[in-house]
PDB file of C-alpha atoms in Angstrom:
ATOM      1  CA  UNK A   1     220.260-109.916  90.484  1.00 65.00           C
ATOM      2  CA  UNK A   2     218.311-110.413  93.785  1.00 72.00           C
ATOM      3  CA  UNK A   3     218.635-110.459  97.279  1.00 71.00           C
ATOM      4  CA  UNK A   4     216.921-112.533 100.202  1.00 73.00           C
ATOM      5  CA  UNK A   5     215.265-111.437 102.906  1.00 75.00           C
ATOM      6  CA  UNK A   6     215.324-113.235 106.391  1.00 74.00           C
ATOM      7  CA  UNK A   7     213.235-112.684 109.122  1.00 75.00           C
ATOM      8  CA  UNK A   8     215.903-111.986 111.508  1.00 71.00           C
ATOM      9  CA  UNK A   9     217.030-108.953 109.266  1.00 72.00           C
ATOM     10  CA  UNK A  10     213.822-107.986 107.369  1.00 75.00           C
ATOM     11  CA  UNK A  11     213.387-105.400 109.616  1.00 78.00           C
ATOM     12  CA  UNK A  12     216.474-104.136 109.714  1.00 78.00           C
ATOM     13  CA  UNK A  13     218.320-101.744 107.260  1.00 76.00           C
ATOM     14  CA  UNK A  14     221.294 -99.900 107.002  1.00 79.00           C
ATOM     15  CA  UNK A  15     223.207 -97.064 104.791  1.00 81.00           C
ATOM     16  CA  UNK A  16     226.382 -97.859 102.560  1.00 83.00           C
ATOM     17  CA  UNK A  17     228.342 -95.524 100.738  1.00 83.00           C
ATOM     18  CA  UNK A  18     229.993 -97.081  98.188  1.00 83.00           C
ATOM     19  CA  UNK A  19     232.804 -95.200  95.608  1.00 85.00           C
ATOM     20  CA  UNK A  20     232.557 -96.322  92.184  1.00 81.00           C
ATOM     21  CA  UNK A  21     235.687 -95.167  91.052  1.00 83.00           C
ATOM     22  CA  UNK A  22     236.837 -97.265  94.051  1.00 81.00           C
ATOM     23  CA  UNK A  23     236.394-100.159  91.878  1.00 82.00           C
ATOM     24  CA  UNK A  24     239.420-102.036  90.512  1.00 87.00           C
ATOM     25  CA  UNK A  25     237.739-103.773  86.957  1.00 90.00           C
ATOM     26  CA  UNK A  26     240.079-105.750  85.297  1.00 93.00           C
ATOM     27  CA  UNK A  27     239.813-106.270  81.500  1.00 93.00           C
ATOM     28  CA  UNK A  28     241.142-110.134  81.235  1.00 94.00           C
ATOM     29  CA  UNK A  29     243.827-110.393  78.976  1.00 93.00           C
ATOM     30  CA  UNK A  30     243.192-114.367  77.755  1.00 92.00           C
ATOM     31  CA  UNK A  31     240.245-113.255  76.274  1.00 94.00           C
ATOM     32  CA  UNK A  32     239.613-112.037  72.621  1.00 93.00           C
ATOM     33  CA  UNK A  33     235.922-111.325  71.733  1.00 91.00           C
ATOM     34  CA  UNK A  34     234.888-113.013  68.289  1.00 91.00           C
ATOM     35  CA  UNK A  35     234.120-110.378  65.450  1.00 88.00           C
ATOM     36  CA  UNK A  36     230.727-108.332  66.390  1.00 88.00           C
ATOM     37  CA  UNK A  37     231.505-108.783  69.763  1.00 91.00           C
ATOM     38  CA  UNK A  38     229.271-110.862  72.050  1.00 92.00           C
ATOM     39  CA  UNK A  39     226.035-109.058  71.827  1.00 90.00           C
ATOM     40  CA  UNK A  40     222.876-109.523  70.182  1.00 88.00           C
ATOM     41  CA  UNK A  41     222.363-107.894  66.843  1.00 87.00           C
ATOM     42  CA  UNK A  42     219.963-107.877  64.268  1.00 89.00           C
ATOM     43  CA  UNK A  43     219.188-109.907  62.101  1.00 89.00           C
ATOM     44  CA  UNK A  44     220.201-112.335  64.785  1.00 90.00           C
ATOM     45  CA  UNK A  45     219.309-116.199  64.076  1.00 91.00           C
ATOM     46  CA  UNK A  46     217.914-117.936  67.214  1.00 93.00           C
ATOM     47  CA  UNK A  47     221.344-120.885  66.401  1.00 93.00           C
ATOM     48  CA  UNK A  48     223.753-118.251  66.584  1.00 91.00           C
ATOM     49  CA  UNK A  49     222.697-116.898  69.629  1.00 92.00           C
ATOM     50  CA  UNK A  50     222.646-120.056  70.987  1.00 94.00           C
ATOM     51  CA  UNK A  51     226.390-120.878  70.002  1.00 93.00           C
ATOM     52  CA  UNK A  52     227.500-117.511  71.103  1.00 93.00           C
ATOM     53  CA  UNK A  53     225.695-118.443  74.775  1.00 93.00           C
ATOM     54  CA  UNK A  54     227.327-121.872  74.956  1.00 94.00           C
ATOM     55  CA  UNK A  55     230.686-120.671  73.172  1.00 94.00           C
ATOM     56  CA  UNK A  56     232.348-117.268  73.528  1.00 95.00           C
ATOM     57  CA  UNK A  57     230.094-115.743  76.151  1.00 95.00           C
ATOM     58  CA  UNK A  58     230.916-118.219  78.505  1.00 95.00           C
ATOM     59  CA  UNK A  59     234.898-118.212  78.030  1.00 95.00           C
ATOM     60  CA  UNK A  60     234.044-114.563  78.483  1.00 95.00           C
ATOM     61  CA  UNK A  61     232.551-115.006  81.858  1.00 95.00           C
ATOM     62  CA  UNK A  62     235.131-117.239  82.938  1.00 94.00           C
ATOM     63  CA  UNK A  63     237.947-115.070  81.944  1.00 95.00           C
ATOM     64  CA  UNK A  64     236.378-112.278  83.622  1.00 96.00           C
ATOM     65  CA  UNK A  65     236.277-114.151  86.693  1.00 95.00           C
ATOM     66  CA  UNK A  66     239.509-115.488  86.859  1.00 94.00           C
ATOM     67  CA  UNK A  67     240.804-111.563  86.117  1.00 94.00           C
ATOM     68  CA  UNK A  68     238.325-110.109  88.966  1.00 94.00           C
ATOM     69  CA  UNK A  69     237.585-113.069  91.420  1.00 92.00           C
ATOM     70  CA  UNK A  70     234.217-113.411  93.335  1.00 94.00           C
ATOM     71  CA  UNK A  71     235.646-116.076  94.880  1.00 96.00           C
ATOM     72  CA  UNK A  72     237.271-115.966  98.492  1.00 96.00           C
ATOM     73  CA  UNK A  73     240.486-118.394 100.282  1.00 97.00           C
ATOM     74  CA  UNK A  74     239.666-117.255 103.767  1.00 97.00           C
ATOM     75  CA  UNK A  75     241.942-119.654 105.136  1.00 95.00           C
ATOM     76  CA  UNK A  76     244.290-122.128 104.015  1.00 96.00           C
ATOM     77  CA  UNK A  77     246.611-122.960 106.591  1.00 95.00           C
ATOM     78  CA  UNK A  78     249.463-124.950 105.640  1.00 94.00           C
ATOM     79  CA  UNK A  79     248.473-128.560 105.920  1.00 92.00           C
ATOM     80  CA  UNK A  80     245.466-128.489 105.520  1.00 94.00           C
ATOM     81  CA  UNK A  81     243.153-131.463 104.897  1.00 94.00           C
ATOM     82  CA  UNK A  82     239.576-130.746 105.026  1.00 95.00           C
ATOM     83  CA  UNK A  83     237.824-127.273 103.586  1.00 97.00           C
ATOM     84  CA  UNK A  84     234.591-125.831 104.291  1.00 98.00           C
ATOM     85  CA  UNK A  85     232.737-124.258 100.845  1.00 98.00           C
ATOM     86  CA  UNK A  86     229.595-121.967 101.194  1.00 97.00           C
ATOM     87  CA  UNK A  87     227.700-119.056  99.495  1.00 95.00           C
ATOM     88  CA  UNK A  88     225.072-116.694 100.036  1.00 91.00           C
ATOM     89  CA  UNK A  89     223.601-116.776 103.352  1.00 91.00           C
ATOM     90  CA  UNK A  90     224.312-120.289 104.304  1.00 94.00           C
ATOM     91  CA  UNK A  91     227.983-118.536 104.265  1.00 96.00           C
ATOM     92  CA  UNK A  92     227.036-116.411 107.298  1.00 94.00           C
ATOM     93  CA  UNK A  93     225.029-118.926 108.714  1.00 95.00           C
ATOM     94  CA  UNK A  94     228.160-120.923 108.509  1.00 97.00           C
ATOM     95  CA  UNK A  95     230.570-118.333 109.903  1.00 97.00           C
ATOM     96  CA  UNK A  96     228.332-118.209 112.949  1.00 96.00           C
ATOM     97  CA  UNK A  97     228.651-122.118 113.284  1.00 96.00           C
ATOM     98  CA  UNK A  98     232.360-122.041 113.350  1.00 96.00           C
ATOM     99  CA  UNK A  99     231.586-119.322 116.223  1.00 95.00           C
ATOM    100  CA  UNK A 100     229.348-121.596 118.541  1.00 94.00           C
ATOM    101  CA  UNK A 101     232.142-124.403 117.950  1.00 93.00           C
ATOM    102  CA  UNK A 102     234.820-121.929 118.851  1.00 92.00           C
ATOM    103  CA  UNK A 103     236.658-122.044 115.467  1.00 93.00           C
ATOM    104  CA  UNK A 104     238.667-118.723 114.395  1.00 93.00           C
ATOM    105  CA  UNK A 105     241.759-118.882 112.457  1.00 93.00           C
ATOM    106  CA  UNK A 106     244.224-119.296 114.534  1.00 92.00           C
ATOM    107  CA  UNK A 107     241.970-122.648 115.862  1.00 91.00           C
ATOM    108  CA  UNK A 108     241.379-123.712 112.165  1.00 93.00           C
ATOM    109  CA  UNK A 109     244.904-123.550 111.674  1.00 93.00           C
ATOM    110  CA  UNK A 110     245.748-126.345 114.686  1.00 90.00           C
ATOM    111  CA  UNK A 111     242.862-128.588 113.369  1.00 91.00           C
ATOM    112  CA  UNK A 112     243.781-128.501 109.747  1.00 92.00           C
ATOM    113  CA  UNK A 113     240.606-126.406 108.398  1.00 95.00           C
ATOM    114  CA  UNK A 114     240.378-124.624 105.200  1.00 97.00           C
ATOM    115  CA  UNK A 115     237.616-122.046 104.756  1.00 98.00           C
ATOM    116  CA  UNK A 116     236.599-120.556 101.306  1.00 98.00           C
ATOM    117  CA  UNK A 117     233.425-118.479 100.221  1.00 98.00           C
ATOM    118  CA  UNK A 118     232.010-118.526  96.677  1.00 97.00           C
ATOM    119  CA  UNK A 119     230.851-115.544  95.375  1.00 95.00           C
ATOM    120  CA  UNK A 120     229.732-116.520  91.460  1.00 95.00           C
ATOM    121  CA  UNK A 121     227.320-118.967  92.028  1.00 94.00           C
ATOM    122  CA  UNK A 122     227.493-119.934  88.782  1.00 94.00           C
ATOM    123  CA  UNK A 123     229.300-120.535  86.242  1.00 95.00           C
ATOM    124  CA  UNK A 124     232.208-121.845  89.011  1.00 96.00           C
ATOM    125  CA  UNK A 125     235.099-120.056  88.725  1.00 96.00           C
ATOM    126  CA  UNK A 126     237.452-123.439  88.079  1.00 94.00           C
ATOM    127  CA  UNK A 127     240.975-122.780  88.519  1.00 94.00           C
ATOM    128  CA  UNK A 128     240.302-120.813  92.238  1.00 95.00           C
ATOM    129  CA  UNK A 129     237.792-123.921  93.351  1.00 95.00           C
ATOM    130  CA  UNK A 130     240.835-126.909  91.883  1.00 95.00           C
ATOM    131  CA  UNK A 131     243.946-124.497  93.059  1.00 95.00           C
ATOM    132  CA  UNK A 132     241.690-124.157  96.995  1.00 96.00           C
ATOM    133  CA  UNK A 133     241.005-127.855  96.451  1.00 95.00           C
ATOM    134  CA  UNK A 134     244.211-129.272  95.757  1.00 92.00           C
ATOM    135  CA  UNK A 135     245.882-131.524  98.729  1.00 92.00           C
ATOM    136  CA  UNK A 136     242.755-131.236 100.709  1.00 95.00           C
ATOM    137  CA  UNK A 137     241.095-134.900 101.917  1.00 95.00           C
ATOM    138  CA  UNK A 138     237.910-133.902 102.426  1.00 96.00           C
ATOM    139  CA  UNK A 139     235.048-130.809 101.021  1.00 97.00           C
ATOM    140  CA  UNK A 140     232.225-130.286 102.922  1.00 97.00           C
ATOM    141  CA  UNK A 141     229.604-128.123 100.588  1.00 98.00           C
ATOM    142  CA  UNK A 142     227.268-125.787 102.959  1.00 97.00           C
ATOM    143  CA  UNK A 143     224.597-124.640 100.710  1.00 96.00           C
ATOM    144  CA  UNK A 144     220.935-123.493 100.865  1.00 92.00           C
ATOM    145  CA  UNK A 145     218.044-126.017  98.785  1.00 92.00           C
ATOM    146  CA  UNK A 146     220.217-127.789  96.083  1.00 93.00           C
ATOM    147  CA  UNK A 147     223.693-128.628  95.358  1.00 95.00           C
ATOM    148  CA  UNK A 148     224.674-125.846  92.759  1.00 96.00           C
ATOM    149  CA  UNK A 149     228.407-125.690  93.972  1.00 97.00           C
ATOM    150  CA  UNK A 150     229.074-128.572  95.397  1.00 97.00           C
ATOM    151  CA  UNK A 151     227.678-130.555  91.511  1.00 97.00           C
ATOM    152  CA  UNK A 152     230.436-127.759  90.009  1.00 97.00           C
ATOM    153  CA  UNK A 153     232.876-128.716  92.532  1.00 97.00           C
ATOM    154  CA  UNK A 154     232.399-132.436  91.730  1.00 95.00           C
ATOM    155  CA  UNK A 155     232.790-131.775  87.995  1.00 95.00           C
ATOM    156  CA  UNK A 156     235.793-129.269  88.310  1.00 95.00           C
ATOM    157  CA  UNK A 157     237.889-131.995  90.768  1.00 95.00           C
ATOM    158  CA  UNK A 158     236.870-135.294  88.586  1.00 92.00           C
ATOM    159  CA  UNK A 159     240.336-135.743  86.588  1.00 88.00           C
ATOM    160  CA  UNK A 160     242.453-134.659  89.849  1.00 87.00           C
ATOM    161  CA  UNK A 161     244.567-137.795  90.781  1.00 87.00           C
ATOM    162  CA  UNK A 162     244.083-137.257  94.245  1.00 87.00           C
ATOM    163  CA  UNK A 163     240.245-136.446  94.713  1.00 90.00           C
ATOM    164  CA  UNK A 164     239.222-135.051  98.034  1.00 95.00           C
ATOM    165  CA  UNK A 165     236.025-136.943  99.289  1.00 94.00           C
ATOM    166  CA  UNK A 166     232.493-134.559  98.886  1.00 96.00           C
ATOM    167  CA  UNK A 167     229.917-134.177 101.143  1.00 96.00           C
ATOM    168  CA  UNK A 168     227.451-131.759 100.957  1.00 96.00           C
ATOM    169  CA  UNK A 169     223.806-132.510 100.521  1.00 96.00           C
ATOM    170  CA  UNK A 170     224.240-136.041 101.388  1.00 95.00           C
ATOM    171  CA  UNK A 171     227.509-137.689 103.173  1.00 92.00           C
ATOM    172  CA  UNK A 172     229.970-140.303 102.080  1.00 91.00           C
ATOM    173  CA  UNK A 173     227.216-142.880 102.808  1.00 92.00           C
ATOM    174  CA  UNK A 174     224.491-141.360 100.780  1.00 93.00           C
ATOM    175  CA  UNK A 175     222.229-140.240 103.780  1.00 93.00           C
ATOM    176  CA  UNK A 176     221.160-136.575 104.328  1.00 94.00           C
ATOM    177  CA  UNK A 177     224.144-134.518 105.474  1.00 95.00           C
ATOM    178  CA  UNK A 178     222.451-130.899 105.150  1.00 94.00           C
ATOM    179  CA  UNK A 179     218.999-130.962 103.747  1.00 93.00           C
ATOM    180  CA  UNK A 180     217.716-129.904 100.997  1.00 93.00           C
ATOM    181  CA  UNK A 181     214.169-128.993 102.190  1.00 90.00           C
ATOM    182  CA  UNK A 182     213.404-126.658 104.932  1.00 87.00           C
ATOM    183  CA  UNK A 183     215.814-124.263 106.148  1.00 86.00           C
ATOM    184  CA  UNK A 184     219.386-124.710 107.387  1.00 90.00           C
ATOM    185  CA  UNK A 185     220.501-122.773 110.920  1.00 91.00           C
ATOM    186  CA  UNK A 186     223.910-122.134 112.652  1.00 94.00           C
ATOM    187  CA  UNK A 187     223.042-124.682 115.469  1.00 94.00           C
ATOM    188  CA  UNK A 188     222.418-127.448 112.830  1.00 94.00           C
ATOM    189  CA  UNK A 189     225.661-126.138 110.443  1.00 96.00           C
ATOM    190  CA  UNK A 190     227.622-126.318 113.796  1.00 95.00           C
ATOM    191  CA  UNK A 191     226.717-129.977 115.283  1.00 94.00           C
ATOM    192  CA  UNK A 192     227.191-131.583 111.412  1.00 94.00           C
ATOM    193  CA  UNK A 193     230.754-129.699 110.847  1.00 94.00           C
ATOM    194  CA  UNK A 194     231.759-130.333 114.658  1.00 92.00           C
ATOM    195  CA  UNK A 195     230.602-134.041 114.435  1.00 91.00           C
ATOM    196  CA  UNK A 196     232.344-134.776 111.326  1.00 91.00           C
ATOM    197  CA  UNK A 197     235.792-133.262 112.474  1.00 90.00           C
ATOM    198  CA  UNK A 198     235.673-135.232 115.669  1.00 90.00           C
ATOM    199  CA  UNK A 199     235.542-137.872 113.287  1.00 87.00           C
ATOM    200  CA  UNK A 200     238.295-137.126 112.259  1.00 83.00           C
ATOM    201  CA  UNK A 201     240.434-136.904 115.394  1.00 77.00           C
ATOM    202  CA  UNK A 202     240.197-133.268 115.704  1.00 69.00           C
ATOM    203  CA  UNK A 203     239.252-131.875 118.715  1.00 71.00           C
ATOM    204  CA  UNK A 204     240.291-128.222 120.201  1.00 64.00           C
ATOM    205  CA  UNK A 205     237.339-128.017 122.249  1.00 83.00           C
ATOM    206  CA  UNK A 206     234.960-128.948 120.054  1.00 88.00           C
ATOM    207  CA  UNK A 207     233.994-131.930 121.264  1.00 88.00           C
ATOM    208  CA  UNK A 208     232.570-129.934 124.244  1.00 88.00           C
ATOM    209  CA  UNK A 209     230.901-127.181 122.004  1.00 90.00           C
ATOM    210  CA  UNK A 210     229.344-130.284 120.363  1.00 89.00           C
ATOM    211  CA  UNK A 211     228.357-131.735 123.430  1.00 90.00           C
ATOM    212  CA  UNK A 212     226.745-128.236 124.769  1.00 91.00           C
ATOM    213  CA  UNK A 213     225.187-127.594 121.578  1.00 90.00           C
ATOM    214  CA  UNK A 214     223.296-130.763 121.602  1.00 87.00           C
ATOM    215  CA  UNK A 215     222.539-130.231 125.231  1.00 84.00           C
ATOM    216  CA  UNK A 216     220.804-127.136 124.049  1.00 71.00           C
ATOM    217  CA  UNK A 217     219.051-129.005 121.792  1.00 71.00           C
ATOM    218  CA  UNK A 218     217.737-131.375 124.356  1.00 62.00           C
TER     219      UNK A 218
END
């Protein structure tokens, strides 16, 4: 578990109560643990620990997660063709790029935009990423340094018979889409997402948010 600090918040802070018996866990029912449970124990050879990593805890962690989803649809509007992933902070940053392009729900409804945050990094939860996936014609993958859950993505969509295209760290013709060095901001989220749906004929004002962001830039 860890948390990142970012120098616009660093200094910042703030007091949540939270209610633990507020908490709705949900035991999955799809899962039966193998005999001696999924612990270590002693004596414990280093090769079964290793096939109780790779086998049973794993199904474990992805029944869990289908039981109690991380994982968030924040919008699907019907007919929908391209969807937006993200995590972490490169989630907020992302939420404030849809801002500066003037994209809420009702406007990502009329340009046919999908919206859905990851919340277990990894392993990805599959049947949430393929069931958010599913009819789209385009992903674009928002994420911080590398690829983690856009490579999980790829894997999770391969035997689909209708694949939505991937772009993420690099675009559909293998240059740099969103960076894998340096740091990622809302301006540069915003002009990349805005660009590519004017690509796609969409427009709702964002052709002029583009244009005003990059006369920002200038």
């Amino acid at each position: 578990v860890g948390f990142k600090a970012v120098s616009e918040t660093v200094d910042g802070s703030a007091t949540i109560d939270v209610d633990p018996l507020g908490l709705d866990i949900r035991i999955p029912p799809d899962f039966v643990p193998p005999a001696g449970g999924l612990g270590i124990r002693w004596p414990d050879p280093a090769l079964e620990v290793e096939k109780r990593l790779h086998g049973p805890k794993m199904q474990a962690i992805a029944a869990f997660a289908r039981a109690n989803p991380f994982d968030k649809v924040i919008w699907h509007p019907a007919g929908a063709k391209v969807g937006i992933v993200a995590t972490g902070k490169a989630y907020v940053d992302l939420r404030q790029a849809l801002d500066l392009l003037g994209i809420d729900e009702s406007s990502a409804a009329a340009l046919g935009l999908a919206l859905y945050k990851v919340g277990l990094i990894w392993p990805l939860e599959v049947k949430g990423a393929v069931d958010f996936a599913t009819d789209l014609d385009e992903l674009i993958f928002v994420e911080e340094k590398l690829g983690v859950v856009e490579d999980q993505f790829r894997q999770a969509l391969y035997e689909l018979p209708h694949r939505p295209q991937i772009v993420g760290k690099r675009d559909q013709a293998g240059d740099v889409l969103f960076p894998s060095a340096g740091v990622l901001d809302p301006i540069q989220i915003a002009l990349k997402i805005g660009e590519r749906l004017l690509r796609r004929g969409a427009d709702s004002g964002v052709s002029e948010a583009v244009a005003a962001l990059k006369l920002g830039r200038d």
